[in-house]
Tab-separated table of C-alpha atoms and ligand atoms in Angstrom:
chain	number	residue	atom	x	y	z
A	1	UNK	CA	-38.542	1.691	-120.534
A	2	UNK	CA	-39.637	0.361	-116.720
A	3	UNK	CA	-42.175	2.467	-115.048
A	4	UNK	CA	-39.946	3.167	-111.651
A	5	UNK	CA	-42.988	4.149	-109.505
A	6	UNK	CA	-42.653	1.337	-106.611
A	7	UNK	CA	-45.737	-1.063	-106.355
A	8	UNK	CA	-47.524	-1.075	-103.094
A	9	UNK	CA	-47.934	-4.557	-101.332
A	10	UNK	CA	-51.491	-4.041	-99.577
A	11	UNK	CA	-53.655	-3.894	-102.426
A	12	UNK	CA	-52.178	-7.245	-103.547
A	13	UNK	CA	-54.260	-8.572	-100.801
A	14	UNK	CA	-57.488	-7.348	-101.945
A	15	UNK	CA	-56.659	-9.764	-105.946
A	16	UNK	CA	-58.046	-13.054	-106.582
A	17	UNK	CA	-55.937	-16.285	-106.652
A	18	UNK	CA	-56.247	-16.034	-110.481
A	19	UNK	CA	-55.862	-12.560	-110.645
A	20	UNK	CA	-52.349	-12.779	-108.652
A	21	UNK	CA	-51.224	-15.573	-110.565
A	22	UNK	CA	-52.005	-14.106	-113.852
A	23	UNK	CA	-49.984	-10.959	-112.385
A	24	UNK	CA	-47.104	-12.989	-111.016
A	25	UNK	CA	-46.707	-15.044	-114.562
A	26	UNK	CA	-46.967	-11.653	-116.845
A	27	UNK	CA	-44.040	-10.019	-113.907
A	28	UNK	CA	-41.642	-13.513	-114.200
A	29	UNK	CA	-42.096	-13.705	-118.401
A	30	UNK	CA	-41.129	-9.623	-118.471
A	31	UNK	CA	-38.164	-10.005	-116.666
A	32	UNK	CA	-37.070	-13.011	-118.314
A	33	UNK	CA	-33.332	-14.542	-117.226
A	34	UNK	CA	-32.923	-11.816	-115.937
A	35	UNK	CA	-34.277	-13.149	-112.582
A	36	UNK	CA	-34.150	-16.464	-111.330
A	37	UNK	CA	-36.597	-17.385	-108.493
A	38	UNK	CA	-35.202	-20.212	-106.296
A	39	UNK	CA	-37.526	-22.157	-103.595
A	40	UNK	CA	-36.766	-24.130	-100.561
A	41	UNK	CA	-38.828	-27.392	-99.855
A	42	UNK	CA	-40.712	-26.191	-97.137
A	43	UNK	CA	-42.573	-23.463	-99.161
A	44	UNK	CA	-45.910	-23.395	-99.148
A	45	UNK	CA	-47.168	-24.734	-102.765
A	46	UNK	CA	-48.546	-21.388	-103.958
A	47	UNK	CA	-45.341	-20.031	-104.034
A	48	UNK	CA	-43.299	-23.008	-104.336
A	49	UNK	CA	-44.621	-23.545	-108.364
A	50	UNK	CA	-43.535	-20.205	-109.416
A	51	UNK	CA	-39.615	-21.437	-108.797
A	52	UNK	CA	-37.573	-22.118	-111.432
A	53	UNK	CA	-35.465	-24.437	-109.369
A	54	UNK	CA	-36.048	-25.831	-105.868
A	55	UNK	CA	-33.887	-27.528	-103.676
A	56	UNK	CA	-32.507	-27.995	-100.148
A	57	UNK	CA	-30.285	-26.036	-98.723
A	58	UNK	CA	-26.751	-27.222	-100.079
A	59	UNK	CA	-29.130	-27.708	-103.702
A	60	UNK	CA	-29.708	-23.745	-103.631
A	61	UNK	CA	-26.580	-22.745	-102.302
A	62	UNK	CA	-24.807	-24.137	-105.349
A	63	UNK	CA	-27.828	-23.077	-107.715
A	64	UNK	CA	-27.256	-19.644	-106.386
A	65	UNK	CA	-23.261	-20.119	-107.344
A	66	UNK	CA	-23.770	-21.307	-110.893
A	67	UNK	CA	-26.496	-18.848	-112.150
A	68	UNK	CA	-24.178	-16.051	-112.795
A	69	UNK	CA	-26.809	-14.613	-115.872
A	70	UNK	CA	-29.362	-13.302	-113.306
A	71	UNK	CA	-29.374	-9.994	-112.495
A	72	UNK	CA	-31.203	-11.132	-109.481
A	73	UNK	CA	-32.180	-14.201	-106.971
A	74	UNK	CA	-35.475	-14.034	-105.967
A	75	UNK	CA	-35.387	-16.595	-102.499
A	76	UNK	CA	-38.347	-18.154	-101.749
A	77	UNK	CA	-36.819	-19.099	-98.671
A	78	UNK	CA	-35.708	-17.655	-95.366
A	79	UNK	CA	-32.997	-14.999	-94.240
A	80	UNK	CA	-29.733	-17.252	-94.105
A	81	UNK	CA	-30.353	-18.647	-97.092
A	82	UNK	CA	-30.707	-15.587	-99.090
A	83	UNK	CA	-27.558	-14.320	-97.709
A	84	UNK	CA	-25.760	-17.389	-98.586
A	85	UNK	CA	-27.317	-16.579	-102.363
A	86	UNK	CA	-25.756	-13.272	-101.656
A	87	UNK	CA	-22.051	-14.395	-100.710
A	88	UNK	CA	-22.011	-17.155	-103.294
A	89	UNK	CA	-22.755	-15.119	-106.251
A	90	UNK	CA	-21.612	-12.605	-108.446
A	91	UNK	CA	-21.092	-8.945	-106.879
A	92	UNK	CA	-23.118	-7.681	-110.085
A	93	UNK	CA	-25.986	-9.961	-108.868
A	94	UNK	CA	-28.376	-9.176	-106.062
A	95	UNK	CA	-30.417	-11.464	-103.912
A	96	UNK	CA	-33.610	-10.332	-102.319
A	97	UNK	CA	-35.898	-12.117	-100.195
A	98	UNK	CA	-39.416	-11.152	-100.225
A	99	UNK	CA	-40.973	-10.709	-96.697
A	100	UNK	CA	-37.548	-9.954	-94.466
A	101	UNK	CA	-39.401	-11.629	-91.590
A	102	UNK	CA	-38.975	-14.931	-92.972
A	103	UNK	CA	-35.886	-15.914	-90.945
A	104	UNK	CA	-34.915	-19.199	-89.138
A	105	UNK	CA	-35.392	-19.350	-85.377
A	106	UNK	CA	-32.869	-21.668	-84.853
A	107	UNK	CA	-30.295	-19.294	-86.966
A	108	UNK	CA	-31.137	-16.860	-83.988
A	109	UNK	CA	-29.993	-19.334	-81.388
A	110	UNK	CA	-26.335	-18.577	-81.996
A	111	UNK	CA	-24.871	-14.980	-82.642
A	112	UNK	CA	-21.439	-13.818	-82.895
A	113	UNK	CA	-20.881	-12.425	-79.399
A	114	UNK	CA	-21.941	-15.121	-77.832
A	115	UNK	CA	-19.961	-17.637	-79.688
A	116	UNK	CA	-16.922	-15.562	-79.896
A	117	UNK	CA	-17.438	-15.549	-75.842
A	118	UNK	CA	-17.559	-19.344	-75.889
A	119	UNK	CA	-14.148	-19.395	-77.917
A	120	UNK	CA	-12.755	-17.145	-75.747
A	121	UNK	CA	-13.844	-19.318	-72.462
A	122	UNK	CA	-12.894	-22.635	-73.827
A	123	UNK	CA	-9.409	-20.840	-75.354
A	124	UNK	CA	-9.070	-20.106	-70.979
A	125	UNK	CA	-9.142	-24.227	-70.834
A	126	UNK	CA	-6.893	-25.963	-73.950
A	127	UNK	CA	-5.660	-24.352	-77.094
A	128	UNK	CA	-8.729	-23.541	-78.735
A	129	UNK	CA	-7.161	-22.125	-82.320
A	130	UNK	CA	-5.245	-25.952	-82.879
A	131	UNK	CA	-7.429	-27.723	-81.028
A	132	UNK	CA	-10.752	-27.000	-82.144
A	133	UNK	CA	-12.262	-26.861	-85.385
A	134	UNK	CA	-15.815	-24.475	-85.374
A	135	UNK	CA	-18.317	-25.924	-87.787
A	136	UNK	CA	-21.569	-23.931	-88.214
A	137	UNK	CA	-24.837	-25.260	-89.957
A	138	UNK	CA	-25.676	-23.608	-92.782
A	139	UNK	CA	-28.569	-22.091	-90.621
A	140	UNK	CA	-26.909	-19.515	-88.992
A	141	UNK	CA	-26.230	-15.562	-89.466
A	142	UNK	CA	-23.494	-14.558	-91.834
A	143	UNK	CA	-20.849	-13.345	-89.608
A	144	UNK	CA	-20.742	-17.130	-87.640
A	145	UNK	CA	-19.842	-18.179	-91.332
A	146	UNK	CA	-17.110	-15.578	-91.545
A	147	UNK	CA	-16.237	-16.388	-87.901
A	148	UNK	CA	-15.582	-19.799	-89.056
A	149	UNK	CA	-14.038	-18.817	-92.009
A	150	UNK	CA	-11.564	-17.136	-90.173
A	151	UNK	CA	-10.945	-19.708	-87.690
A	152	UNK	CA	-9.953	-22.892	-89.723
A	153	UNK	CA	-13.384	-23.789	-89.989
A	154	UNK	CA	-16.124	-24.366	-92.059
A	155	UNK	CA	-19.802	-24.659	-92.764
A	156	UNK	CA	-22.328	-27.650	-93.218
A	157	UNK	CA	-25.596	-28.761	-94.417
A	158	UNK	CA	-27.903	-31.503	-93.467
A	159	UNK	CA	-27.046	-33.336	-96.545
A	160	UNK	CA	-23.401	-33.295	-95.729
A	161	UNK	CA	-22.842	-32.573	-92.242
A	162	UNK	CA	-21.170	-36.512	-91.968
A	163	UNK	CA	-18.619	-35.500	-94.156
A	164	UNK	CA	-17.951	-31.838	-93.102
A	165	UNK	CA	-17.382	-33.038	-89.195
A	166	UNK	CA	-15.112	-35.997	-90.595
A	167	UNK	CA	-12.729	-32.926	-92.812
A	168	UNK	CA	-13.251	-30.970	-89.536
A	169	UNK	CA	-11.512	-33.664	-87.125
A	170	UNK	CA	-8.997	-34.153	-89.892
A	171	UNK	CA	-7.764	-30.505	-89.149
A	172	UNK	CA	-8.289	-30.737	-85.788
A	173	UNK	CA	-9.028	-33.329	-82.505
A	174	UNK	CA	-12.250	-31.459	-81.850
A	175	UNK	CA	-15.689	-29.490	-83.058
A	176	UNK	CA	-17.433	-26.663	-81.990
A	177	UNK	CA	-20.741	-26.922	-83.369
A	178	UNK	CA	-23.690	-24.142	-83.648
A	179	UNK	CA	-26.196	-23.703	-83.786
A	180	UNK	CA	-28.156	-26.848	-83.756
A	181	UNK	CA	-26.959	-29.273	-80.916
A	182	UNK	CA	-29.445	-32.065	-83.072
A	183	UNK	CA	-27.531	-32.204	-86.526
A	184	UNK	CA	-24.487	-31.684	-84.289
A	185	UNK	CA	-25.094	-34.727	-82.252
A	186	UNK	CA	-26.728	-37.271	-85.033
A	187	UNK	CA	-23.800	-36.778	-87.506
A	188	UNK	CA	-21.301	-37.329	-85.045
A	189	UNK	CA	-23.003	-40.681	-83.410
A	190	UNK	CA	-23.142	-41.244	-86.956
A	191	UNK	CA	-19.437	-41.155	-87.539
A	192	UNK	CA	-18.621	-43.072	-84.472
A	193	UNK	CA	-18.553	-40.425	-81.683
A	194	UNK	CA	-19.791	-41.725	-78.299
A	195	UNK	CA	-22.592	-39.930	-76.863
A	196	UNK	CA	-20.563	-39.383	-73.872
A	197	UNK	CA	-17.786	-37.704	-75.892
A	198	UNK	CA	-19.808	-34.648	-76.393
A	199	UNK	CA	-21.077	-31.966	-74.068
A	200	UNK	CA	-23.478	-29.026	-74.328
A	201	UNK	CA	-22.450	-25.428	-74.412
A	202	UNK	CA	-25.187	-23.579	-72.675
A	203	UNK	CA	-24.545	-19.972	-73.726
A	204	UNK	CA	-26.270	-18.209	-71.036
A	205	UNK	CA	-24.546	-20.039	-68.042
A	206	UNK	CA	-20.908	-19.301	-67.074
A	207	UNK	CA	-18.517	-21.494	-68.739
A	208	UNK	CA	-21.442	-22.735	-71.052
A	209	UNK	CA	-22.243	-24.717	-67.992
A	210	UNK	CA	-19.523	-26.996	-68.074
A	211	UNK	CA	-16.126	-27.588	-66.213
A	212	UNK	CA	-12.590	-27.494	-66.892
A	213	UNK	CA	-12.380	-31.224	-67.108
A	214	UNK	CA	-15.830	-31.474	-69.317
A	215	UNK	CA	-14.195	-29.248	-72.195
A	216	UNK	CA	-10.850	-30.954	-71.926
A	217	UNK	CA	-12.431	-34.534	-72.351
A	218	UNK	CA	-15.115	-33.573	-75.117
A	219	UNK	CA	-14.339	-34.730	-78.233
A	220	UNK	CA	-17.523	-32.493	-79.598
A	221	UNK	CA	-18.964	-29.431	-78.188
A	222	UNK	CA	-22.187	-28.732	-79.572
A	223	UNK	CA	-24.283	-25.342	-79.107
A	224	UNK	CA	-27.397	-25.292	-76.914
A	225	UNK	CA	-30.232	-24.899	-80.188
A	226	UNK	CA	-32.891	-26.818	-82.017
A	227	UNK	CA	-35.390	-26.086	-84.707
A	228	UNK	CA	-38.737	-25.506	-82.415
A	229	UNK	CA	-40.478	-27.321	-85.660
A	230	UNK	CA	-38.564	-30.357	-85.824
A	231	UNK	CA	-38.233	-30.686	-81.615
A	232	UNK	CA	-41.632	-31.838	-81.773
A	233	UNK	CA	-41.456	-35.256	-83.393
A	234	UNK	CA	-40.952	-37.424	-80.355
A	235	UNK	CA	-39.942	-41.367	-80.415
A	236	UNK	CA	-43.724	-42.525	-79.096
A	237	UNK	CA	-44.843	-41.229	-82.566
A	238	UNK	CA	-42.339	-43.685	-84.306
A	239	UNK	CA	-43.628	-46.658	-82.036
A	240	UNK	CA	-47.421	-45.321	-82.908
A	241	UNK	CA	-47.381	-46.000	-86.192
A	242	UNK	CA	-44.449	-49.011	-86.194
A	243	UNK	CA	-47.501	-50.597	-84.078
A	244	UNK	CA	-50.333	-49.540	-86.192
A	245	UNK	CA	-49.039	-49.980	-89.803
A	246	UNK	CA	-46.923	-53.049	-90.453
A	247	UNK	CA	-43.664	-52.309	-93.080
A	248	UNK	CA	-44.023	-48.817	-92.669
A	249	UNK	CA	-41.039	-47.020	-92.896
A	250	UNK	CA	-39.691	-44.326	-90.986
A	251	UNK	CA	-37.720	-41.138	-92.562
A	252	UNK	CA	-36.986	-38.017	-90.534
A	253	UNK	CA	-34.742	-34.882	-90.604
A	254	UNK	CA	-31.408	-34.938	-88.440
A	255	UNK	CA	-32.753	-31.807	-86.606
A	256	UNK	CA	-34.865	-33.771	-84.893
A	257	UNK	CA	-33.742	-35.212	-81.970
A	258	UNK	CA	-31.328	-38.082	-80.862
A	259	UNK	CA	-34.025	-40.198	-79.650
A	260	UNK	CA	-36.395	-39.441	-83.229
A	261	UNK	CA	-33.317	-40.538	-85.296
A	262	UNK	CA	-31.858	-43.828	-83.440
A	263	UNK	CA	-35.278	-45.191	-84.287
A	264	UNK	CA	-35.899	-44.131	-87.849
A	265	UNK	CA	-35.049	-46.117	-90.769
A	266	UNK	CA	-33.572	-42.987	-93.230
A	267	UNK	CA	-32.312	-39.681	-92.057
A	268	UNK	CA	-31.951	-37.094	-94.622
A	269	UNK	CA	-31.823	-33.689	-95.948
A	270	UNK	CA	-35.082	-32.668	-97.165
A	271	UNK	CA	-33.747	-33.085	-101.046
A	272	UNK	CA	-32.468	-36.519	-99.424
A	273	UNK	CA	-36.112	-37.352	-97.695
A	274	UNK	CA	-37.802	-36.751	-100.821
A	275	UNK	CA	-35.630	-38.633	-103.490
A	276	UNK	CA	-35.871	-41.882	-100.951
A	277	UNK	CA	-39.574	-41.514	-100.845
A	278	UNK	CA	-40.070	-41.325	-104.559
A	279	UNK	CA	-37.729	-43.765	-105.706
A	280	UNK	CA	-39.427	-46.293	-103.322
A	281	UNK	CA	-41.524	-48.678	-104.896
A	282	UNK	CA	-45.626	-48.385	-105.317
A	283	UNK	CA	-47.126	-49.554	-102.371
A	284	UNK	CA	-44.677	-48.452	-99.857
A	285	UNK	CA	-45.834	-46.776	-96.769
A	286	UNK	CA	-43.709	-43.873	-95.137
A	287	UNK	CA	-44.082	-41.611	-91.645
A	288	UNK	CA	-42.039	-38.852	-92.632
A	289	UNK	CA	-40.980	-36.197	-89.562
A	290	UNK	CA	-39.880	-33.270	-91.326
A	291	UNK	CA	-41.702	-29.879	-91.932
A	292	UNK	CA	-45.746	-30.468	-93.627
A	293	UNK	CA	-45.656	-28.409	-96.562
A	294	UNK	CA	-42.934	-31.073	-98.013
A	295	UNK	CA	-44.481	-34.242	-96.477
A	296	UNK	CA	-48.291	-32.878	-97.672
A	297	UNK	CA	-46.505	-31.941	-101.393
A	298	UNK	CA	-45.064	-36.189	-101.416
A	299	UNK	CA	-48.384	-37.266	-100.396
A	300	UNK	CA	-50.183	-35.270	-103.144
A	301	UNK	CA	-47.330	-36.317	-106.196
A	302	UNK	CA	-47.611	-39.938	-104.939
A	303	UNK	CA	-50.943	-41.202	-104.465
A	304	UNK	CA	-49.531	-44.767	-104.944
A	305	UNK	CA	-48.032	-44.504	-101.909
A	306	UNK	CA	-49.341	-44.550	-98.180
A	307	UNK	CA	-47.446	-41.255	-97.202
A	308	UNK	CA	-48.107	-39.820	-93.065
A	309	UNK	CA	-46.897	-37.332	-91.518
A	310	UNK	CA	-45.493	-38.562	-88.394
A	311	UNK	CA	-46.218	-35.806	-85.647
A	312	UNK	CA	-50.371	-36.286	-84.826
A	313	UNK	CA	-49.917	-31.980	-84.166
A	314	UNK	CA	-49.386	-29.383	-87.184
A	315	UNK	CA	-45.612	-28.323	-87.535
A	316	UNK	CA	-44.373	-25.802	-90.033
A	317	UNK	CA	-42.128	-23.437	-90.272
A	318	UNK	CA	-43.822	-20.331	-89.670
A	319	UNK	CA	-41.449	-17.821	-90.635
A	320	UNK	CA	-41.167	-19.948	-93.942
A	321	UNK	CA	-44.549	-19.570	-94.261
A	322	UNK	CA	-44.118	-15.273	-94.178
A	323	UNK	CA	-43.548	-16.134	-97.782
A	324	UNK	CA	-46.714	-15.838	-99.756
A	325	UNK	CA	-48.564	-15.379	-103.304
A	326	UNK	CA	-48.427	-11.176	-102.707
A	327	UNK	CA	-44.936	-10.983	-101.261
A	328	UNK	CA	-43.641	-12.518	-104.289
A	329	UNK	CA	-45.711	-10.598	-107.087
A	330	UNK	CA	-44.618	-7.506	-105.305
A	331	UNK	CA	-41.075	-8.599	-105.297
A	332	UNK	CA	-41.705	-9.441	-108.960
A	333	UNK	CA	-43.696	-6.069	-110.108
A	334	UNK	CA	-41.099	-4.191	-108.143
A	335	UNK	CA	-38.285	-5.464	-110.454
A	336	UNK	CA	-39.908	-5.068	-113.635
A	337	UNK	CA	-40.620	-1.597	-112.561
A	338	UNK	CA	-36.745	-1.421	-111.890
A	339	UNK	CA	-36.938	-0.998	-107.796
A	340	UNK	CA	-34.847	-3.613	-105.256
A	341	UNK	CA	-37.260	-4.544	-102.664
A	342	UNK	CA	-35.604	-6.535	-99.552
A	343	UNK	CA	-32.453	-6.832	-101.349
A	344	UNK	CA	-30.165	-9.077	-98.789
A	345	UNK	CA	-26.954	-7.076	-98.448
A	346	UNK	CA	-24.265	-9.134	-96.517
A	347	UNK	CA	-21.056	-6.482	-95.558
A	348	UNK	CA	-18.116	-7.356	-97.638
A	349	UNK	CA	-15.602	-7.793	-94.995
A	350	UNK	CA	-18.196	-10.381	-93.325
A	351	UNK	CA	-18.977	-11.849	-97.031
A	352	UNK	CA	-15.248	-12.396	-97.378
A	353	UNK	CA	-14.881	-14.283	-94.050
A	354	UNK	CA	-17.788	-16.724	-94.648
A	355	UNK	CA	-16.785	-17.173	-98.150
A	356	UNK	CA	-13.955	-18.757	-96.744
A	357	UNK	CA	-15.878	-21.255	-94.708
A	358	UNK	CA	-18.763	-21.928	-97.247
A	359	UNK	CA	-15.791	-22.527	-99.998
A	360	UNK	CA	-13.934	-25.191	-98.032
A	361	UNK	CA	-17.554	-26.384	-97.956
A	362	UNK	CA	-18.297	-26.908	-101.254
A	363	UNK	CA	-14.630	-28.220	-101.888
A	364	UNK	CA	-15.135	-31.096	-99.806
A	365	UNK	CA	-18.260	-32.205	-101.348
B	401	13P	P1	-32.396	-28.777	-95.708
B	401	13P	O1	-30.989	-28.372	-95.908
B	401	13P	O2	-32.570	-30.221	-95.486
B	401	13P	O3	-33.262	-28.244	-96.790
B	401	13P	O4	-32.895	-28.164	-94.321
B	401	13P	C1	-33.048	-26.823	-94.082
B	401	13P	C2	-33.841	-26.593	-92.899
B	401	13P	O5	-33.936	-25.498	-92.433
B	401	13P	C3	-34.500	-27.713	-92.280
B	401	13P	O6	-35.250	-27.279	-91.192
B	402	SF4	FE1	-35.224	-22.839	-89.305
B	402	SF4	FE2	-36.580	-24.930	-88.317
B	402	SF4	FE3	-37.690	-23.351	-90.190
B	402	SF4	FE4	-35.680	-25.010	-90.812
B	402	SF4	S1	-37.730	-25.561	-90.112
B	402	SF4	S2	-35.878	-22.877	-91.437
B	402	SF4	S3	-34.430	-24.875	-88.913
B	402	SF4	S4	-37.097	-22.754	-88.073
């Protein structure tokens, strides 16, 4: 029988290392299948070895689908994520993240008023429902899933955003894209969009800042947001070390900018980044823009490589980071003494909606 007094999270921070691991590995072998703990890339590496499967984003959002014998998802992750856990799995199984301030800046660039605001205004110009397909990242709040769910649309990853804006122009001549005007942009140049077929919805200015004519012409509209980690690789630091280390070669994220990503040799998810980097031969050299806990975790499994990280300043994901050793023995100790910390919670009606959207998702793939 579980003990169902709730454990307390501040004198976790008073253990040892070893006395937190040893507590973490007795919590995970108690509770068995019961619980599967799933970890994003970008977690820091005391956390990230306690996951029994890590991934990128599209990775753990069909992990989370296909695990239908645990009672709970523990996400080592941030907020979006764990709600996508939530909507893709079972209604018997429960997702929980362990520190609810780990949530995704760039998620909080776009929310439903605003967007439904921007419909609305460009719906004043053409015939937004047959003329526009909305495609959200994957890093965005629920209910802009379930707005494009019920809206034609759909939902995309960085592993798959090529293919998600070619199904979207298939159902429609144009894309409303949120929140990330980065991913937005590089998969469309990618597919053969002009740069000057796609404009930028500012959501604080009237209009989004653009005119009549702008929306009619625009073949893509893409949302006004970045990731505030990724904005800071910058071309110079491409030429830096194309200058200073013949061969090297170049992979970054497609949230980093335009510039970043016309001069890099690979662009990739960060399940993409890493499988080019490893199945590279010994020797090879690599700058690799994307968030350090990944690029420092490459560097360490592949010492036969000459691995950099390609920004000269530090750039993680801080809310990411909110994720540590304590959080996730709490989470843990909490379960086997039968209490739901954080459990993620996302309304039905809203779950329903960006079911939709994160279905005709995964059919495509
Ligand atoms: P991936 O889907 O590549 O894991 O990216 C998620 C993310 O938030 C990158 O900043
Ligand atoms: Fe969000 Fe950027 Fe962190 Fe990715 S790296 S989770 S986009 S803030």
């Amino acid at each position: 029988m579980s003990d169902p007094s709730p454990v307390s999270l501040e004198p976790l921070y008073e253990l040892s290392d070893e006395q937190l691991d040893s507590r973490i590995q007795k919590a995970k072998a108690t509770l068995g299948d019961s619980c599967v703990i799933l970890g994003h890339h970008y977690q820091r590496e005391e956390v990230y070895k306690y996951a029994d499967f890590t991934g990128d984003s599209l990775k753990l959002a069909r992990l989370a689908s296909q695990r239908p014998d645990a009672k709970v998802i523990v996400f080592c992750g941030v907020h979006f994520m764990a709600e996508v856990a939530d909507i893709l799995s079972t209604p018997e199984q429960v997702a929980v993240l362990p520190d609810m301030a780990a949530g995704c800046s760039m998620a909080d660039m776009a929310d439903l008023p605003s967007v439904e605001a921007a419909w609305q205004a460009i719906g004043e110009v053409i015939d937004v429902e047959n003329m526009v397909t909305p495609v959200t990242y994957v890093n965005s709040m629920a209910d802009l899933k379930g707005f494009c769910g019920d809206h034609g649309g759909t939902v995309c990853t960085s592993s798959n955003a090529k293919k998600i804006l070619a199904w979207a122009f298939e159902q429609r001549e144009k894309v409303l894209f949120f929140p990330d005007q980065h991913l937005g942009r590089n998969s469309a140049v990618a597919m053969g969009v002009e740069l000057d077929e796609m404009v930028l919805w500012k959501p604080t200015e009237p209009n989004g800042g653009l005119t009549p004519q702008q929306i009619k012409d625009a073949k893509v509209i893409l949302w006004d947001g970045f990731c505030s980690v990724h904005q800071m690789f910058q071309p110079a630091h491409i030429d830096h070390f194309r200058k200073q280390i013949p061969g090297i070669q170049i992979t970054v994220h497609p949230e980093s900018s335009y510039e970043v990503c016309i001069k890099a040799d690979h662009l990739g998810s960060t399940e993409q980044i890493q499988s080019a980097v490893r199945e590279s031969p010994s020797g090879s050299k690599w700058a690799i823009g994307t968030e350090l806990n990944l690029v420092n975790r490459l560097k360490h499994e592949m010492p036969d490589k000459e691995i950099h990280f390609l920004c000269p300043t530090i750039c993680m994901c801080s809310t990411m980071f909110r994720i540590d050793t304590q959080h996730l023995c709490w989470t843990l100790e909490n379960l086997v003494a039968g209490n739901i910390v954080n459990p993620i919670s996302v309304p039905p009606a809203v779950a329903t909606s960006a079911k939709k959207a994160l279905d005709r998702m995964l059919s495509v793939m």
